[in-house]
Coordinates of C-alpha atoms and ligand atoms in Angstrom, one line a residue:
M17 CA 55.2 75.1 97.9
D18 CA 58.3 72.7 97.0
N19 CA 58.7 72.2 100.8
E20 CA 56.6 70.1 101.1
L21 CA 58.0 67.8 97.5
R22 CA 59.6 64.9 98.0
Q23 CA 63.5 64.9 97.4
S24 CA 62.4 62.4 93.9
E25 CA 59.6 65.9 93.4
K26 CA 61.9 68.6 94.0
D27 CA 64.6 66.1 91.6
A28 CA 61.5 65.7 88.5
V29 CA 61.2 69.9 88.6
A30 CA 64.7 70.7 88.9
R31 CA 64.2 68.0 85.9
A32 CA 61.9 70.8 84.0
A33 CA 63.0 73.4 84.5
A34 CA 66.8 71.5 82.5
F35 CA 64.4 71.4 80.3
A36 CA 62.9 73.4 80.2
D37 CA 66.0 76.5 80.2
D38 CA 67.5 74.4 77.3
R39 CA 64.9 72.9 74.8
L40 CA 62.5 75.0 74.4
R41 CA 62.9 78.6 75.2
P42 CA 66.0 78.6 72.9
H43 CA 62.8 77.2 70.2
A44 CA 59.2 78.4 71.1
A45 CA 58.9 82.0 69.0
A46 CA 60.5 79.8 65.8
W47 CA 57.7 77.0 66.7
E48 CA 55.1 79.3 66.8
R49 CA 55.7 80.4 63.3
A50 CA 56.5 77.8 62.0
R51 CA 52.8 76.1 64.0
A52 CA 54.1 73.5 65.1
L53 CA 56.3 71.6 67.3
P54 CA 59.1 68.9 66.8
P55 CA 58.0 65.8 66.7
E56 CA 61.2 65.5 68.3
V57 CA 60.0 67.3 71.4
F58 CA 57.9 64.6 73.5
E59 CA 60.8 61.9 73.0
S60 CA 63.1 64.6 74.2
A61 CA 60.2 65.7 77.2
A62 CA 60.3 61.6 76.8
D63 CA 63.7 61.0 78.3
A64 CA 63.6 63.6 80.8
G65 CA 61.4 61.7 82.6
L66 CA 58.3 64.5 81.5
T67 CA 55.7 62.3 80.2
A68 CA 54.7 59.5 82.6
A69 CA 55.5 61.6 85.8
I70 CA 51.8 61.4 86.3
L71 CA 51.3 57.2 85.5
P72 CA 51.2 55.0 88.3
V73 CA 54.5 53.1 89.2
E74 CA 52.5 50.3 87.3
V75 CA 53.0 51.4 84.3
G76 CA 55.6 52.5 84.8
G77 CA 55.0 56.1 86.4
D78 CA 56.6 58.1 88.4
A79 CA 53.5 59.1 90.6
V80 CA 54.7 62.5 91.1
S81 CA 51.5 64.2 94.1
M82 CA 49.8 67.4 91.9
Q83 CA 51.9 69.6 93.9
C84 CA 54.3 68.1 91.9
A85 CA 52.5 67.9 88.5
A86 CA 51.1 71.9 89.1
R87 CA 55.0 72.7 89.8
M88 CA 56.6 71.6 86.6
A89 CA 53.9 72.4 84.5
E90 CA 54.5 76.1 85.5
V91 CA 58.0 76.0 84.5
L92 CA 57.4 74.2 81.8
A93 CA 55.2 77.4 80.3
A94 CA 57.1 79.5 82.0
A95 CA 58.6 79.4 78.9
D96 CA 56.3 77.5 76.0
F97 CA 52.5 77.2 76.3
A98 CA 52.4 75.3 73.6
F99 CA 54.6 72.6 74.0
A100 CA 53.5 72.6 78.5
F101 CA 49.5 72.3 77.5
A102 CA 50.6 70.0 74.8
L103 CA 53.1 67.4 76.8
K104 CA 49.5 68.1 79.9
V105 CA 47.3 66.9 76.6
H106 CA 48.8 64.2 76.5
A107 CA 50.4 63.3 79.8
N108 CA 46.7 63.3 80.7
A109 CA 44.9 61.6 78.8
A110 CA 48.0 58.1 79.0
N111 CA 46.4 58.9 83.1
A112 CA 43.1 58.0 81.8
I113 CA 44.2 54.6 80.5
A114 CA 46.8 53.6 83.3
R115 CA 43.8 54.1 85.3
R116 CA 40.4 53.2 83.8
G117 CA 41.5 51.1 80.7
T118 CA 42.4 47.4 80.5
D119 CA 45.2 45.4 80.9
E120 CA 45.8 44.9 77.2
Q121 CA 45.1 49.0 76.4
R122 CA 47.5 49.2 79.2
H123 CA 50.3 46.8 78.0
R124 CA 49.3 48.3 74.1
L125 CA 49.8 51.9 74.4
L126 CA 51.1 53.0 77.6
P127 CA 54.8 51.7 76.2
E128 CA 54.7 54.2 73.1
M129 CA 52.7 56.7 74.9
I130 CA 55.3 57.2 78.5
D131 CA 58.3 57.5 74.4
G132 CA 56.6 60.3 72.8
R133 CA 56.9 58.2 69.9
R134 CA 52.0 57.8 70.6
I135 CA 50.8 61.4 71.0
G136 CA 47.7 61.2 73.4
A137 CA 44.7 63.8 72.2
F138 CA 41.0 64.5 74.4
C139 CA 37.8 65.6 71.7
L140 CA 35.2 66.4 74.4
T141 CA 33.9 69.4 72.2
E142 CA 32.3 69.9 68.7
P143 CA 31.3 72.2 66.1
G144 CA 28.3 72.6 67.6
V145 CA 29.0 71.9 71.8
G146 CA 31.3 73.4 73.8
S147 CA 30.9 74.5 77.6
D148 CA 27.2 71.6 77.8
A149 CA 29.1 68.6 77.0
T150 CA 26.5 66.6 77.3
A151 CA 24.3 67.6 74.5
I152 CA 27.5 66.1 72.1
T153 CA 26.7 64.3 69.3
C154 CA 29.4 62.0 68.2
R155 CA 27.3 58.7 67.3
A156 CA 28.8 55.6 68.6
A157 CA 26.6 52.9 66.8
P158 CA 27.2 49.7 68.8
E159 CA 27.8 46.6 66.0
T160 CA 28.8 43.2 65.9
G161 CA 32.8 43.5 68.5
G162 CA 32.5 47.4 68.8
W163 CA 31.4 50.6 67.5
T164 CA 30.8 52.4 63.9
V165 CA 31.6 56.0 64.6
S166 CA 30.2 59.6 63.0
G167 CA 30.5 62.4 63.1
D168 CA 32.5 65.4 63.9
K169 CA 35.3 66.6 66.8
A170 CA 36.4 70.4 67.6
W171 CA 39.7 72.6 68.7
V172 CA 41.5 69.5 69.9
T173 CA 45.1 70.1 71.1
N174 CA 47.9 67.9 69.2
G175 CA 45.3 67.1 66.7
V176 CA 47.2 67.1 63.8
I177 CA 49.6 64.2 65.0
A178 CA 48.0 62.2 68.0
D179 CA 47.1 58.7 67.2
V180 CA 45.5 57.8 70.7
M181 CA 42.6 59.8 70.8
S182 CA 40.5 59.9 73.6
V183 CA 37.0 60.4 72.0
Y184 CA 33.9 60.5 74.1
V185 CA 30.2 59.7 71.7
Q186 CA 26.6 59.3 72.9
T187 CA 25.6 55.9 72.8
D188 CA 21.8 57.0 73.0
P189 CA 20.6 60.5 71.3
E190 CA 17.5 60.2 73.8
A191 CA 19.6 59.4 76.4
G192 CA 22.1 62.1 77.2
W193 CA 24.3 62.4 79.4
R194 CA 23.5 58.8 80.7
G195 CA 24.3 57.8 76.4
I196 CA 28.5 58.6 76.7
A197 CA 30.8 55.6 76.5
N198 CA 34.8 56.7 75.9
L199 CA 36.8 55.4 72.7
L200 CA 40.1 54.7 72.2
I201 CA 40.3 56.1 68.5
E202 CA 44.0 55.5 66.7
G203 CA 45.4 57.3 64.3
D204 CA 45.9 55.2 61.3
F205 CA 41.8 53.5 61.9
T206 CA 39.4 54.2 59.4
G207 CA 37.4 56.6 58.4
L208 CA 38.8 59.3 61.2
S209 CA 41.0 62.3 58.9
R210 CA 42.0 65.9 59.9
G211 CA 40.9 68.7 59.0
E212 CA 43.9 72.2 58.5
P213 CA 46.4 72.5 61.0
Y214 CA 43.8 76.3 63.1
S215 CA 44.7 79.9 62.8
M216 CA 44.1 81.6 66.7
I217 CA 45.8 84.5 67.8
G218 CA 48.4 82.5 69.4
G219 CA 49.8 78.3 70.8
H220 CA 49.4 77.0 67.4
A221 CA 52.5 74.8 68.0
A222 CA 50.0 73.0 69.7
G223 CA 48.4 71.7 66.8
L224 CA 45.0 72.3 67.4
C225 CA 42.3 70.8 64.7
D226 CA 39.2 69.4 63.8
V227 CA 38.7 65.0 63.6
H228 CA 36.0 63.3 61.4
F229 CA 34.7 60.5 61.5
D230 CA 33.5 59.4 59.1
G231 CA 31.5 55.2 59.7
C232 CA 34.7 54.9 62.0
R233 CA 34.8 51.1 63.2
V234 CA 36.7 50.9 67.1
P235 CA 36.5 47.3 68.2
E236 CA 34.3 46.6 71.4
T237 CA 38.9 46.0 72.7
N238 CA 39.1 49.8 72.2
L239 CA 35.8 50.8 75.2
L240 CA 37.8 52.4 77.5
I241 CA 35.1 54.1 79.7
P242 CA 32.0 52.8 79.7
V243 CA 28.5 54.0 78.4
G244 CA 27.3 55.7 81.7
E245 CA 30.1 56.7 83.0
G246 CA 31.5 59.0 79.7
F247 CA 30.8 61.4 81.6
K248 CA 30.8 61.8 85.1
A249 CA 35.0 60.4 84.5
A250 CA 35.5 63.6 82.1
M251 CA 34.3 66.0 84.3
A252 CA 35.9 64.2 87.5
G253 CA 38.9 64.3 84.6
I254 CA 38.5 68.0 84.2
N255 CA 39.3 69.5 87.6
M256 CA 42.7 67.7 87.6
A257 CA 43.2 69.7 84.4
R258 CA 41.2 73.2 84.8
M259 CA 44.4 73.0 88.3
F260 CA 47.0 72.4 85.6
V261 CA 45.5 75.7 83.6
A262 CA 46.1 78.1 86.6
A263 CA 49.9 76.7 87.2
I264 CA 50.0 76.9 83.5
C265 CA 49.5 80.5 84.1
C266 CA 51.6 81.0 87.2
G267 CA 54.9 80.6 83.8
M268 CA 53.4 82.6 81.5
L269 CA 53.0 85.5 84.6
S270 CA 56.4 85.4 86.6
D271 CA 57.3 84.6 83.3
S272 CA 56.6 88.1 82.2
L273 CA 57.2 89.4 85.6
E274 CA 60.9 88.5 85.3
R275 CA 61.1 90.1 82.2
A276 CA 59.5 93.3 82.6
L277 CA 61.7 93.9 85.8
T278 CA 65.4 93.1 83.4
Y279 CA 64.4 95.1 81.5
G280 CA 63.0 97.9 83.8
A281 CA 65.9 97.5 85.3
E282 CA 67.8 98.6 82.6
R283 CA 66.1 100.8 80.1
M284 CA 67.2 104.7 81.0
A285 CA 64.8 107.2 81.1
F286 CA 65.1 110.8 81.9
G287 CA 68.4 109.6 82.7
R288 CA 66.7 107.0 85.9
P289 CA 65.7 103.4 84.7
I290 CA 62.3 103.2 84.6
L291 CA 62.4 101.2 87.2
A292 CA 62.8 104.2 89.6
N293 CA 59.4 105.2 88.8
Q294 CA 57.4 104.6 91.2
G295 CA 54.1 104.3 89.5
L296 CA 55.9 101.3 87.1
Q297 CA 56.6 99.8 91.1
W298 CA 53.4 99.7 91.5
E299 CA 51.7 97.9 89.2
L300 CA 54.4 95.4 88.8
A301 CA 53.7 95.3 92.8
D302 CA 50.3 94.3 92.0
V303 CA 50.9 91.7 89.6
A304 CA 53.3 90.3 92.1
T305 CA 50.5 89.4 94.7
D306 CA 48.6 87.9 91.3
L307 CA 51.0 85.7 91.3
E308 CA 51.6 85.4 95.1
A309 CA 47.2 84.4 94.9
S310 CA 47.5 82.8 92.2
R311 CA 50.4 80.1 93.7
R312 CA 48.4 80.2 96.5
L313 CA 44.9 79.0 95.0
T314 CA 46.6 76.0 92.7
E315 CA 48.7 74.6 95.1
H316 CA 44.9 74.8 97.8
A317 CA 44.0 73.2 94.8
A318 CA 47.0 70.6 93.6
R319 CA 46.5 69.9 97.8
T320 CA 43.6 68.5 97.7
L321 CA 43.3 66.8 95.0
D322 CA 46.3 64.8 96.8
A323 CA 43.7 64.3 99.2
G324 CA 42.1 62.0 97.4
E325 CA 39.0 64.9 97.5
P326 CA 37.7 66.1 93.9
G327 CA 38.6 69.9 93.9
I328 CA 35.4 70.6 91.9
T329 CA 35.4 74.3 93.4
E330 CA 38.9 74.3 94.5
C331 CA 40.1 73.9 91.1
A332 CA 37.2 76.6 89.5
H333 CA 38.9 79.1 92.5
A334 CA 43.1 78.2 91.0
K335 CA 41.9 78.4 87.2
K336 CA 39.3 81.3 87.2
F337 CA 41.5 83.8 88.9
A338 CA 44.9 82.0 88.0
T339 CA 43.8 83.0 83.9
G340 CA 42.5 86.5 84.3
A341 CA 45.6 87.4 86.5
A342 CA 47.4 86.3 83.6
L343 CA 45.7 88.3 81.1
R344 CA 45.6 91.6 83.5
G345 CA 49.3 90.9 84.0
I346 CA 51.2 89.8 81.2
A347 CA 49.6 92.5 79.7
A348 CA 50.5 94.7 82.4
C349 CA 54.3 93.9 82.5
M350 CA 54.7 94.0 77.7
Q351 CA 53.2 98.2 78.8
A352 CA 56.2 98.5 81.1
M353 CA 58.3 97.3 78.6
G354 CA 56.8 99.9 76.4
A355 CA 57.3 98.7 72.7
A356 CA 60.1 96.6 73.3
G357 CA 57.7 94.2 75.2
L358 CA 55.6 93.4 72.2
R359 CA 59.2 91.9 70.6
D360 CA 59.0 88.1 69.1
G361 CA 61.2 87.8 71.6
E362 CA 60.6 89.0 74.3
A363 CA 56.8 86.0 74.5
L364 CA 55.4 88.6 76.1
G365 CA 53.4 88.5 73.4
R366 CA 52.7 84.6 72.9
H367 CA 52.1 84.6 76.9
L368 CA 49.0 87.5 76.7
A369 CA 47.9 84.9 73.2
A370 CA 47.6 82.1 75.7
A371 CA 46.3 83.9 78.7
K372 CA 43.1 85.3 76.0
M373 CA 43.4 80.6 74.9
C374 CA 43.2 79.8 78.7
E375 CA 40.3 81.3 80.3
F376 CA 37.9 78.8 76.7
L377 CA 40.1 75.3 77.9
D378 CA 38.9 73.5 80.1
G379 CA 36.1 75.5 80.5
T380 CA 35.2 79.0 80.4
T381 CA 35.5 82.0 83.0
Q382 CA 32.1 82.2 83.1
I383 CA 31.9 78.1 84.4
Q384 CA 34.7 78.0 86.7
N385 CA 30.7 81.2 87.9
V386 CA 28.7 78.7 87.7
V387 CA 30.2 76.3 89.5
I388 CA 31.2 78.0 91.9
S389 CA 27.8 79.4 92.7
R390 CA 26.7 76.3 92.7
A391 CA 28.9 75.5 95.8
L392 CA 27.6 79.0 96.9
L393 CA 24.1 78.3 96.7
R394 CA 23.3 74.3 96.9
P395 CA 23.8 74.2 101.1
H396 CA 20.2 77.1 100.4
G397 CA 18.6 74.3 98.0
L398 CA 19.3 76.3 95.4
D399 CA 20.9 75.8 91.7
A400 CA 22.9 77.8 89.9
S401 CA 21.6 78.7 86.5
Ligands
FAD559 C1 43.3 76.8 72.3 C2 41.7 76.1 73.4 C3 43.2 74.0 73.8 C4 42.1 73.2 73.8 N1 41.7 71.8 73.8 C5 40.4 71.7 73.5 C6 40.7 70.0 73.5 O1 41.8 69.1 73.2 N2 39.6 69.1 73.7 C7 39.0 69.3 74.0 O2 37.0 68.6 73.4 N3 38.5 71.1 73.6 C8 39.4 72.3 73.8 N4 38.6 73.2 73.8 C9 37.5 73.2 73.3 C10 37.4 74.4 74.8 O3 37.1 72.9 76.1 C11 36.3 75.2 74.5 O4 36.1 76.4 74.5 C12 35.6 75.5 75.9 O5 34.8 74.2 76.3 C13 34.0 76.5 75.4 O6 33.1 75.9 74.8 P1 33.2 77.2 73.4 O7 34.7 77.7 72.9 O8 32.7 76.2 72.2 O9 31.5 77.9 74.0 P2 30.7 78.1 74.4 O10 30.5 76.9 75.1 O11 30.5 78.2 72.7 O12 30.4 79.3 75.7 C14 30.0 80.9 74.6 C15 30.2 81.7 75.8 O13 29.4 81.0 76.5 C16 29.6 81.3 77.7 N5 28.3 80.2 78.1 C17 28.0 79.4 77.7 N6 27.5 78.8 78.6 C18 26.6 79.0 79.5 C19 26.3 79.7 80.8 N7 25.5 78.6 81.8 N8 26.3 81.0 81.8 C20 27.1 81.9 81.7 N9 27.3 82.1 80.1 C21 28.1 80.8 79.3 C22 30.8 81.3 77.8 O14 31.5 81.1 78.8 C23 31.6 81.5 77.0 O15 32.1 83.2 77.0 C24 40.5 73.6 74.0 C25 40.1 75.2 73.5 C26 40.7 76.1 73.8 C27 41.0 77.7 73.5

């Protein structure tokens, strides 16, 4: 895919790879143990040009193609899922402001987000609402000059540090998806509080927590997406997010394969390298085939988005296949390394937990099947259940 990139885009991928080697790989295991990213890592990422890569040129971004952004996500995730995903969420929040926000919102919020001094978050999921986003209950009641927001958001990536939250709210419970809008809620607004950081199977450094709004007053100037357009905007953005998750899975799988090959070429058993056993070679050959297929599906999805098409089915295929391939493949690489693959410093444990988490975020594997089934059935006059 790199052959299709402009020279400036190849340079951006190289910068991301250097950042991954210098600033992520040596620290990722310690950050996971500490259950937090150091705040300055976003500012270092900004210095390396990573926070503004997908933003339009008018706001100071590099406007790289989705194909380039996917490659950048892949090389970052090969070193550290938590940072790669946290950066994706941050950059997507900034991108939404750049493309949908008012001039006032762009001027006030974007410079510090691009510098990595204010971190973005995306708040759609709620304690009682996951896959069916039309059912959100976080309520925004209109008042003079703005809105009063009450309700809870769950699974907020960057939630522990974010101070520009793109929050989907229901303005009229009777209206269903037509009542959904999006408000920018800033970290210091009265009535906002955060829950304890989540304890999970992994991915802690991405700073997930619940966020609560209790009579939180939000000025009208912080309306990002008007009533009626919120749900469609969330679904449009989620296609790109799914493509990024697929790219992230490619990164974790390629790192795992490389580690298994390096280890297996040196590790001796019964007088020869363990990789001399054909059974093991074929297991890793299957991993390599799955990686190749994941990359091709991810590229195809990215190319479709670059062509200005919604890419709904393409992104669903890529996300479904790449997450499943990562889960199977990382486990196979771990098996090939024997007990050594379980060690903290080897990264496979972090990758494996993250691959499982990727099966949920931005729509579960089953929801990708709903999307794909819908495309299959539509020409036959049927809808997916
Ligand atoms: C690491 C991580 C980070 C996340 N970050 C964010 C974030 O920053 N912001 C945010 O808003 N959300 C975030 N999420 C939440 C994520 O988007 C949800 O987990 C996801 O939408 C699924 O919702 P749920 O987990 O509540 O599952 P549920 O919707 O409760 O589903 C439970 C199970 O039922 C299945 N199911 C549901 N409906 C159907 C159906 N129609 N057909 C077949 N099966 C079905 C699902 O596939 C799943 O297996 C994150 C999640 C994770 C794991």
